[in-house]
PDB file of C-alpha atoms in Angstrom:
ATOM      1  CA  UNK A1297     109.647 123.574  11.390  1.00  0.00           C
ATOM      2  CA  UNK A1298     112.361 125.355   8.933  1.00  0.00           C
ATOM      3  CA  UNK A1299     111.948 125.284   5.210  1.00  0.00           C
ATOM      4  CA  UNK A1300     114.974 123.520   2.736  1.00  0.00           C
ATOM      5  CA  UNK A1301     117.385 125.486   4.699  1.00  0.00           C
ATOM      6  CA  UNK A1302     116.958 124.225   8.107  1.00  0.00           C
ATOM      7  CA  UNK A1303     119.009 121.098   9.621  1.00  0.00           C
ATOM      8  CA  UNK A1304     118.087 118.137   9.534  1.00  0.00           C
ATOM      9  CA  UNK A1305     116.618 116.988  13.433  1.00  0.00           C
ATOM     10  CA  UNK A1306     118.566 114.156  13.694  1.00  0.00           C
ATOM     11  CA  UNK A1307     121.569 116.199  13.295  1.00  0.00           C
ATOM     12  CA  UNK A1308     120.535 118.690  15.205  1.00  0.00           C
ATOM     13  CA  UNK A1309     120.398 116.111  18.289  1.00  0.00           C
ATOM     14  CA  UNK A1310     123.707 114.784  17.434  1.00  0.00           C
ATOM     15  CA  UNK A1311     125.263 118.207  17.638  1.00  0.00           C
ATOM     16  CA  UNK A1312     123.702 118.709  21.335  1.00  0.00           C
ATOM     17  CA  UNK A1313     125.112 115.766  22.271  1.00  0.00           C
ATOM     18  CA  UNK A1314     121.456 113.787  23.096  1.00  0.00           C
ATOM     19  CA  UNK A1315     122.659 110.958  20.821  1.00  0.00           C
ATOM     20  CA  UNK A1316     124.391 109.507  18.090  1.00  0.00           C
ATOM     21  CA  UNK A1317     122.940 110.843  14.319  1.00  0.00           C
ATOM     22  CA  UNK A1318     121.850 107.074  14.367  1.00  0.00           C
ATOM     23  CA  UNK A1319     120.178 107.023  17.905  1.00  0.00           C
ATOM     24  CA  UNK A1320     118.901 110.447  17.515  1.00  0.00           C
ATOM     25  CA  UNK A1321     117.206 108.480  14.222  1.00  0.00           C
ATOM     26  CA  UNK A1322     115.952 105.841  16.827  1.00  0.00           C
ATOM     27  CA  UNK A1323     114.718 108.305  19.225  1.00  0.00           C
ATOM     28  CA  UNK A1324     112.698 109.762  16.494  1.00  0.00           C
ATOM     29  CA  UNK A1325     111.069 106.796  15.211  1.00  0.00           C
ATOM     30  CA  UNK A1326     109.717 105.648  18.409  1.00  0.00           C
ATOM     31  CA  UNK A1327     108.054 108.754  18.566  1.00  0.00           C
ATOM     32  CA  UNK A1328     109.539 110.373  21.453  1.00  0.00           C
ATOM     33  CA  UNK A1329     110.767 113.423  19.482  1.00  0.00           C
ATOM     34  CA  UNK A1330     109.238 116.917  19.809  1.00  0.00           C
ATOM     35  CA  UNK A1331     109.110 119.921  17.621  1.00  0.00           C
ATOM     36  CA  UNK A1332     107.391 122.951  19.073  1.00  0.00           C
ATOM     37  CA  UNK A1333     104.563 121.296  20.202  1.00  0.00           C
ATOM     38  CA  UNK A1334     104.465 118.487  17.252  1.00  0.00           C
ATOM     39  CA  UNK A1335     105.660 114.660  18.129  1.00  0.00           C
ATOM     40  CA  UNK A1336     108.229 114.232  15.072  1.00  0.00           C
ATOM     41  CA  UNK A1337     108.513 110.247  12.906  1.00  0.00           C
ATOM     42  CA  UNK A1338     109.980 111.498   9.729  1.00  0.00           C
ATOM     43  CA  UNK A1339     113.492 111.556   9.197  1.00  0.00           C
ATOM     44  CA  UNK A1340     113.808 113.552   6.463  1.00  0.00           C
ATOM     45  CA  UNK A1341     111.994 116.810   9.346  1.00  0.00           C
ATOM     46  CA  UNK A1342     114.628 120.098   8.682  1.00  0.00           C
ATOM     47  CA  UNK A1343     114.442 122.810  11.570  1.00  0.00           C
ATOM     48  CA  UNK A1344     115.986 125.857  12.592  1.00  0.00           C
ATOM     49  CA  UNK A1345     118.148 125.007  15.091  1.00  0.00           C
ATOM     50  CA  UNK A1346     118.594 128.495  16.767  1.00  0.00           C
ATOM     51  CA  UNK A1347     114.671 129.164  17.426  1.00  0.00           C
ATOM     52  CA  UNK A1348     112.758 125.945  17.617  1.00  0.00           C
ATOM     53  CA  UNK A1349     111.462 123.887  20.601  1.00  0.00           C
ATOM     54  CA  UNK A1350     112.947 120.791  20.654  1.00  0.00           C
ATOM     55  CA  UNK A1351     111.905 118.121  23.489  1.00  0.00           C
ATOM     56  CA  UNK A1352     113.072 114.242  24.154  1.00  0.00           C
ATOM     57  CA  UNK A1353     111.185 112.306  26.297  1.00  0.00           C
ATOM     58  CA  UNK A1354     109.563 115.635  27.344  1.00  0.00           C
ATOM     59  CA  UNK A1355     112.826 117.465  28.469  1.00  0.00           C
ATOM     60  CA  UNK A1356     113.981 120.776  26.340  1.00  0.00           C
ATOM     61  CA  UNK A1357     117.109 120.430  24.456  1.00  0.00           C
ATOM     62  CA  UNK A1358     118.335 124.436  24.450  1.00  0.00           C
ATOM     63  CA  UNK A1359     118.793 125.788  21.031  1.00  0.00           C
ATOM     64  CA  UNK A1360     122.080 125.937  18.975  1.00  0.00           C
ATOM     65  CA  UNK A1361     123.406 129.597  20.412  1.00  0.00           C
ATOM     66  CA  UNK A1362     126.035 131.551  20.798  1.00  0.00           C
ATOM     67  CA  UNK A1363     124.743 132.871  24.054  1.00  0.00           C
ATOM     68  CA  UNK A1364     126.729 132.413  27.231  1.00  0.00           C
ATOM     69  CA  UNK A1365     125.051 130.759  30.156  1.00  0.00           C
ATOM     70  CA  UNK A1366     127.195 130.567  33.629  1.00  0.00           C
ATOM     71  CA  UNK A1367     126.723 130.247  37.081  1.00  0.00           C
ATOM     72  CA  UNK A1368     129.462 131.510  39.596  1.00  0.00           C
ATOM     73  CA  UNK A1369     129.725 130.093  43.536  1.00  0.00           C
ATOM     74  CA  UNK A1370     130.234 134.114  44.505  1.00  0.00           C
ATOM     75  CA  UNK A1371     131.830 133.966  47.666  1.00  0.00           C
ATOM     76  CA  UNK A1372     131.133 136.075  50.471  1.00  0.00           C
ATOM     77  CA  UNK A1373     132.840 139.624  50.316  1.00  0.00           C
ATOM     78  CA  UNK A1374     132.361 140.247  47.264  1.00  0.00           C
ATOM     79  CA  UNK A1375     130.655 143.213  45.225  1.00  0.00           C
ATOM     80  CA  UNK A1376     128.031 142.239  42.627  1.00  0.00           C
ATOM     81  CA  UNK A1377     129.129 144.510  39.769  1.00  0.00           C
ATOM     82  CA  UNK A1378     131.217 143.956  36.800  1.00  0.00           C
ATOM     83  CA  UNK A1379     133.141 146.986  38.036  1.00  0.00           C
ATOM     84  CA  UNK A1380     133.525 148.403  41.509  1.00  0.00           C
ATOM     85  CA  UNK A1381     135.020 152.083  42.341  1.00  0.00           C
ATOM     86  CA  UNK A1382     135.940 151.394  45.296  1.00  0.00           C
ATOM     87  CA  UNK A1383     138.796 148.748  44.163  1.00  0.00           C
ATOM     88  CA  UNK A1384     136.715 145.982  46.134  1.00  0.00           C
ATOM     89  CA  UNK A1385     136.749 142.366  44.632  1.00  0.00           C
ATOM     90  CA  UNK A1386     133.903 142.037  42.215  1.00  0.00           C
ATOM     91  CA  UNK A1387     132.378 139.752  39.520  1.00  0.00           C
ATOM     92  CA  UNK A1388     134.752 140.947  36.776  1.00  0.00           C
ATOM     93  CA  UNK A1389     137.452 138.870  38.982  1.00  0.00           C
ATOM     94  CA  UNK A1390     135.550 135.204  38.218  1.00  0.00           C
ATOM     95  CA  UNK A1391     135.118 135.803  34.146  1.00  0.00           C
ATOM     96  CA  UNK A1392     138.082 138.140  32.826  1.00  0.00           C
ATOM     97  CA  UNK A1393     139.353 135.559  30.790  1.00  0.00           C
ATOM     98  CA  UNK A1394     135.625 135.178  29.110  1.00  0.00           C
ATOM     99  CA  UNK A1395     135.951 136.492  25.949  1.00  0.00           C
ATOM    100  CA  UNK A1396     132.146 137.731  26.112  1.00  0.00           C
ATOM    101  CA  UNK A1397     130.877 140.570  27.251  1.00  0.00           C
ATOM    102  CA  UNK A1398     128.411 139.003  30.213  1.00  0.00           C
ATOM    103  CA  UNK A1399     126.667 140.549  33.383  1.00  0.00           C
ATOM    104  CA  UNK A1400     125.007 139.239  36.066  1.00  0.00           C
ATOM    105  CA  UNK A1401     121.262 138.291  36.666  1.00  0.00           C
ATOM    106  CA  UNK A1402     120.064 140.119  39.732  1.00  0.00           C
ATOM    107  CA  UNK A1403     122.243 140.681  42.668  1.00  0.00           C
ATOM    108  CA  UNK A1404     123.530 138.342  45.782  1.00  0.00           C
ATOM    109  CA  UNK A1405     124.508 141.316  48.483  1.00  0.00           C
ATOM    110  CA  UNK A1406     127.759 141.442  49.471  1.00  0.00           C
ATOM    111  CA  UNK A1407     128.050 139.422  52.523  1.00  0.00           C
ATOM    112  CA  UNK A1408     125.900 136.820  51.073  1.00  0.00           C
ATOM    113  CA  UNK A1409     127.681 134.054  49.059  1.00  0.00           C
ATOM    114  CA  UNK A1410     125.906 131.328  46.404  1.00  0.00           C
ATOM    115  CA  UNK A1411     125.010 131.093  43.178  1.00  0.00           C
ATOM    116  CA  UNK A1412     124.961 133.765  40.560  1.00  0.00           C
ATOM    117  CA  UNK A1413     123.972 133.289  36.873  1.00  0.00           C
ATOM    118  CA  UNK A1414     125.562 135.376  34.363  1.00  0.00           C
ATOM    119  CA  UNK A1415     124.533 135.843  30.573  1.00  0.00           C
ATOM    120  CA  UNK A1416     125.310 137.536  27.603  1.00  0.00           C
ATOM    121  CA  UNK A1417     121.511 137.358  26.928  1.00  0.00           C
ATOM    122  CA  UNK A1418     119.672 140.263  27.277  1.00  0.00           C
ATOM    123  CA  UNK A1419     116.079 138.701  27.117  1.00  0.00           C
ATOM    124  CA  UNK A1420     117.264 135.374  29.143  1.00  0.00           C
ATOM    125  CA  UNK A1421     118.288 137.408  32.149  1.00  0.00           C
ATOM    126  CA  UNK A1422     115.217 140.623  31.971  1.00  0.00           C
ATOM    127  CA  UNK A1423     112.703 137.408  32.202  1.00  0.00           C
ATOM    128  CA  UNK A1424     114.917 135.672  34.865  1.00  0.00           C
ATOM    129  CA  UNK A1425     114.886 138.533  36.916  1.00  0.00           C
ATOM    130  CA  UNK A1426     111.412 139.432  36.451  1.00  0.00           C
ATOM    131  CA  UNK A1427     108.989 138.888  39.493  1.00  0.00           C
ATOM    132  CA  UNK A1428     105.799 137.258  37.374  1.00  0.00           C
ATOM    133  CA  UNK A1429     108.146 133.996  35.624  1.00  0.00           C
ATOM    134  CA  UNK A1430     108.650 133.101  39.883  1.00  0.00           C
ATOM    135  CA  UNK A1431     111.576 131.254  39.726  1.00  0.00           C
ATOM    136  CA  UNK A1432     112.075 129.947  42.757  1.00  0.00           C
ATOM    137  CA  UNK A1433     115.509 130.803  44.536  1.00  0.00           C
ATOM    138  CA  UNK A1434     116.738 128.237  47.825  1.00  0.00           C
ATOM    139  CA  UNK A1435     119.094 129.988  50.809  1.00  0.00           C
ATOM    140  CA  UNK A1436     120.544 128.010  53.578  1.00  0.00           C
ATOM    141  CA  UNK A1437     120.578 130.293  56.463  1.00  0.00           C
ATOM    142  CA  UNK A1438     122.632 130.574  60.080  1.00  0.00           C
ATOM    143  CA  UNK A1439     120.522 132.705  61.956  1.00  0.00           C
ATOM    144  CA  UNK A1440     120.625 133.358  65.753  1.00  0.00           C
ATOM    145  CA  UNK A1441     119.099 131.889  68.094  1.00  0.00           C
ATOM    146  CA  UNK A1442     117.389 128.413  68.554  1.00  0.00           C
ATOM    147  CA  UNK A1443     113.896 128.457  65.800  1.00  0.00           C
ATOM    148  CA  UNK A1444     110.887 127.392  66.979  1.00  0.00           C
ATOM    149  CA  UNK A1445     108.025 125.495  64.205  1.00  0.00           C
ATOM    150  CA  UNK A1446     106.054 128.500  65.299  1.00  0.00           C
ATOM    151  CA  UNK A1447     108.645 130.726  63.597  1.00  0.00           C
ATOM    152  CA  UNK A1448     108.603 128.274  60.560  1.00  0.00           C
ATOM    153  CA  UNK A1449     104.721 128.664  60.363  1.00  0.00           C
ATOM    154  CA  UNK A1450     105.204 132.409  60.465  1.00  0.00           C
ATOM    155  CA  UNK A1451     107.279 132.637  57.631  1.00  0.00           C
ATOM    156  CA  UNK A1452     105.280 130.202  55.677  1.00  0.00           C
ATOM    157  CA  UNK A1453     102.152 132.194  56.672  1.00  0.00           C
ATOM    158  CA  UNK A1454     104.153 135.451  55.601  1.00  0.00           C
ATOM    159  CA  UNK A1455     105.667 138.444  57.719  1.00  0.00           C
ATOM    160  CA  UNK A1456     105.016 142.105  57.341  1.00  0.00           C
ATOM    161  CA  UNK A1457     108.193 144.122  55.878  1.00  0.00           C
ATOM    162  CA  UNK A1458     108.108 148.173  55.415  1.00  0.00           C
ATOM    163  CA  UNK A1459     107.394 147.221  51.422  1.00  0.00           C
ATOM    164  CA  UNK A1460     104.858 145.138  52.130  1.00  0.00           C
ATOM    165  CA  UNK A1461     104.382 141.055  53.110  1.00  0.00           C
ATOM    166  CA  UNK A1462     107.077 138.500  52.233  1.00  0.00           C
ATOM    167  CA  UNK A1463     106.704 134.459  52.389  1.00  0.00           C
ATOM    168  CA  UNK A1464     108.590 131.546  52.417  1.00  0.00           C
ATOM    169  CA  UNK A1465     107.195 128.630  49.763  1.00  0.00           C
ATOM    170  CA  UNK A1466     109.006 126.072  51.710  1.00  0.00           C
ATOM    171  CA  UNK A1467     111.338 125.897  55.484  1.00  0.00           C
ATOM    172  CA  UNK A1468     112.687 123.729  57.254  1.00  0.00           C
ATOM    173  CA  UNK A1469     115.330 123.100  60.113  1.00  0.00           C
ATOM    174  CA  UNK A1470     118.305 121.832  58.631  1.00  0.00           C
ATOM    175  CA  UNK A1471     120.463 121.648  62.361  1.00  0.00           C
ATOM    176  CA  UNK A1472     120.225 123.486  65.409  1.00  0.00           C
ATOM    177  CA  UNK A1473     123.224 123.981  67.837  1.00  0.00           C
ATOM    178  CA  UNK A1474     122.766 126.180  71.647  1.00  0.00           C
ATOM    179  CA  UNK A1475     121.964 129.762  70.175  1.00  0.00           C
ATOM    180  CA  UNK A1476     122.221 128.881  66.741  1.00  0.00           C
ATOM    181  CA  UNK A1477     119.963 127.503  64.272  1.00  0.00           C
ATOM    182  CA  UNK A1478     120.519 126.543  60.453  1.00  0.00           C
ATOM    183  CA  UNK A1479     117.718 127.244  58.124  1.00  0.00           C
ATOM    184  CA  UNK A1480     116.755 126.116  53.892  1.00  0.00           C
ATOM    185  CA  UNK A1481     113.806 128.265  53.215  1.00  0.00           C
ATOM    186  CA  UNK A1482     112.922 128.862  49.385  1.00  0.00           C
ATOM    187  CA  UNK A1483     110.959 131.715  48.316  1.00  0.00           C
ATOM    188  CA  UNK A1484     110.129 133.330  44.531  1.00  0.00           C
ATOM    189  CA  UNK A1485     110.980 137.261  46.377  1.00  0.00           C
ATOM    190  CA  UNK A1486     113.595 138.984  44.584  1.00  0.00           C
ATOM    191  CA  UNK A1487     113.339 142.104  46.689  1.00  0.00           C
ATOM    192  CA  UNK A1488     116.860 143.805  47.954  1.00  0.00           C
ATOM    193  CA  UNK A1489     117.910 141.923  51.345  1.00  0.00           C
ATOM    194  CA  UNK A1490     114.735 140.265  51.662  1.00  0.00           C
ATOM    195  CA  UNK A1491     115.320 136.604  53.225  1.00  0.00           C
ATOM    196  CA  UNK A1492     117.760 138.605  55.742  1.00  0.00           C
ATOM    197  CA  UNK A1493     114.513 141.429  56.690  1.00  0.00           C
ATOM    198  CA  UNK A1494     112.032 138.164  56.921  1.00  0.00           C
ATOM    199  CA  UNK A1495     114.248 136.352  59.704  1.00  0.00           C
ATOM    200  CA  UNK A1496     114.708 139.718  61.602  1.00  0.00           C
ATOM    201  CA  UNK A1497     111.190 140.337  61.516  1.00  0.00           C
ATOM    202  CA  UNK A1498     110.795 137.404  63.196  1.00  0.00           C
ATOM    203  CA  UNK A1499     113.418 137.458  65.930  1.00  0.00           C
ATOM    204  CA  UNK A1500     116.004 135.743  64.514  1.00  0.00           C
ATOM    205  CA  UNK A1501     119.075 137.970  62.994  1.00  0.00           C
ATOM    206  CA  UNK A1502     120.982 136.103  60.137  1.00  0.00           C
ATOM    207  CA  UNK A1503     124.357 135.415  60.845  1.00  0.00           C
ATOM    208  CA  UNK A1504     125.654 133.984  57.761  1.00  0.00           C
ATOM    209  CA  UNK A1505     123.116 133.421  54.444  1.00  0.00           C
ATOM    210  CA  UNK A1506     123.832 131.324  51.089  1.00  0.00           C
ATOM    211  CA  UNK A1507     122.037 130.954  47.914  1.00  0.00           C
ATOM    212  CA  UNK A1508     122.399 126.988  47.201  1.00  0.00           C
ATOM    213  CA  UNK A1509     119.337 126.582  43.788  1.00  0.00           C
ATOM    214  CA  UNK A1510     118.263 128.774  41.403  1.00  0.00           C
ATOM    215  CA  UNK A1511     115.082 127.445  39.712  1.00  0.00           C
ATOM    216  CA  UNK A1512     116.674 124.024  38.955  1.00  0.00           C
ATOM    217  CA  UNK A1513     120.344 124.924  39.026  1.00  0.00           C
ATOM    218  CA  UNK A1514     121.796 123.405  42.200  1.00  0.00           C
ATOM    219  CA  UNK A1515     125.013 124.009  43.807  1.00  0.00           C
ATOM    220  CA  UNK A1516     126.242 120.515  43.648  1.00  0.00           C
ATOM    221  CA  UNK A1517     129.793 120.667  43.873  1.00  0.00           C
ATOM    222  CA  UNK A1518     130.472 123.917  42.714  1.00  0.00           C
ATOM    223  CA  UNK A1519     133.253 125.240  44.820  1.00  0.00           C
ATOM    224  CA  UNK A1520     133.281 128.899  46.134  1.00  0.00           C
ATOM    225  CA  UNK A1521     134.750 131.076  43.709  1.00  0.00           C
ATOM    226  CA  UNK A1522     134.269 128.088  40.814  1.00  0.00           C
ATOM    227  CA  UNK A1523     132.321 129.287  37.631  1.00  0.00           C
ATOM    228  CA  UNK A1524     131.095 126.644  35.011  1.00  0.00           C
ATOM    229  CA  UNK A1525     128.377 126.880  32.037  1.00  0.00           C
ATOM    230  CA  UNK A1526     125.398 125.650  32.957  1.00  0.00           C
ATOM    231  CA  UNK A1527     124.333 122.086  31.713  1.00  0.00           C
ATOM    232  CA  UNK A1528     121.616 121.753  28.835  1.00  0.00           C
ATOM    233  CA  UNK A1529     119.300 119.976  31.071  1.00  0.00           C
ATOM    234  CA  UNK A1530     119.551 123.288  33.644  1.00  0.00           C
ATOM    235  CA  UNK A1531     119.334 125.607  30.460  1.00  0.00           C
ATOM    236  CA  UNK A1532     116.677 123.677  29.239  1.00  0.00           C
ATOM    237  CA  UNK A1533     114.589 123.756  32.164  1.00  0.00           C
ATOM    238  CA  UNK A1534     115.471 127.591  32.683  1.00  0.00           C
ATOM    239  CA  UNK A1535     114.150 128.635  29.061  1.00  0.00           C
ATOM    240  CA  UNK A1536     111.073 126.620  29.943  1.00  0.00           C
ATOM    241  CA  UNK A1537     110.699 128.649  32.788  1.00  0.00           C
ATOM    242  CA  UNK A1538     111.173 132.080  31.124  1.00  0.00           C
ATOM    243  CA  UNK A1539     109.260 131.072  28.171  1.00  0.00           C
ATOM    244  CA  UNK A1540     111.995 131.438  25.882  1.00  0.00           C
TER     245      UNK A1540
END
């Protein structure tokens, strides 16, 4: 809670488009209001609206900031880096007409295409990217050959790489065709190339690989190339994840 400066809650809600000043008044009453930690009845409540928790109906409302949060459908071919020496097509292509200064939250390699988040926020994206918040990261793979369930258990079960064991948290077949075999597998590894090292080290090369969900931000219809802010609910859900 804020002292005499804060905003009032009800505002707050308004301005983060949850509801009319009126509703979010409704909303309060019936008790379904949150304020880090505390279910909120008064009205007359002031908060800061740039650091506290806010929840309705048990979903985070992100805070009033003027961070940037974006996801980009990086399609294959290009470099992740905001710059590239080389002249190749890079990240810098998708957000020049940004006006902040953003960079991107780990790394898709180059012939891998998906989803990307990008931030201005230097916190957001070191807890993102860090291994112990696990946030979970879904890849649709075309791999050779036609995958057995035995292969399925064996990545579940988790495969030896040269830096040490890797394992999927969920698989499954998606389609197979002769000699080819389409693959979702989700994992919480963020090591360099690693869904592409746990097929080969089970006999079955990828062919083509793309990152479809980030923790809860799903593709959808996000066209290749296409960059959009993420939604509050995604933010929301992202900062709960982080513990931010």
């Amino acid at each position: 809670m804020a002292d005499d400066g804060g905003v009032r809650l009800q505002k707050v809600l308004a301005r983060a488009g949850v509801a009319s000043r009126r509703n979010a008044e409704l909303l309060i009453e019936e008790g379904r209001v949150e304020v880090d930690g505390r279910v909120v009845t008064e009205f007359g409540v002031r908060v800061d609206p740039e650091t506290a928790v806010i929840r309705v109906d048990g979903e985070r409302i992100p805070p009033v900031s003027a961070n940037a949060y974006l996801v980009l459908n990086k399609p294959r071919g290009v470099v992740t880096t905001m710059s590239d020496p080389e002249g190749r097509p890079c990240i810098t292509d998708y957000v020049q007409d940004r006006p902040e200064r953003l960079f991107h939250i780990g790394r898709l390699d180059t012939d891998t295409e998906g989803l990307l988040l990008l931030t201005n926020h230097g916190e957001f994206a070191h807890r993102l990217a860090h291994p112990s918040y696990e946030v979970s990261k879904t890849y649709v793979a075309e791999v050779e050959g036609n995958v057995k369930p035995a292969v399925l258990r064996a990545l579940l079960d988790g495969v030896d790489l040269e830096d040490g064991p890797a394992r999927a948290d969920t698989v499954k077949i998606v389609s197979t065709v002769p000699g080819r075999t389409l693959v979702e597998m989700s994992l919480h590894e963020g090591r360099n190339r690693i869904v592409r090292r746990m097929f080969d080290a089970v006999g079955h090369p990828v062919k083509r690989l793309t990152r479809t969900a980030i923790g809860p931000v799903r593709r959808g219809n996000l066209h290749t190339g296409e960059l959009r802010e993420l939604d509050p609910k995604e933010l929301g859900q992202l900062l709960d994840l982080v513990d931010l």
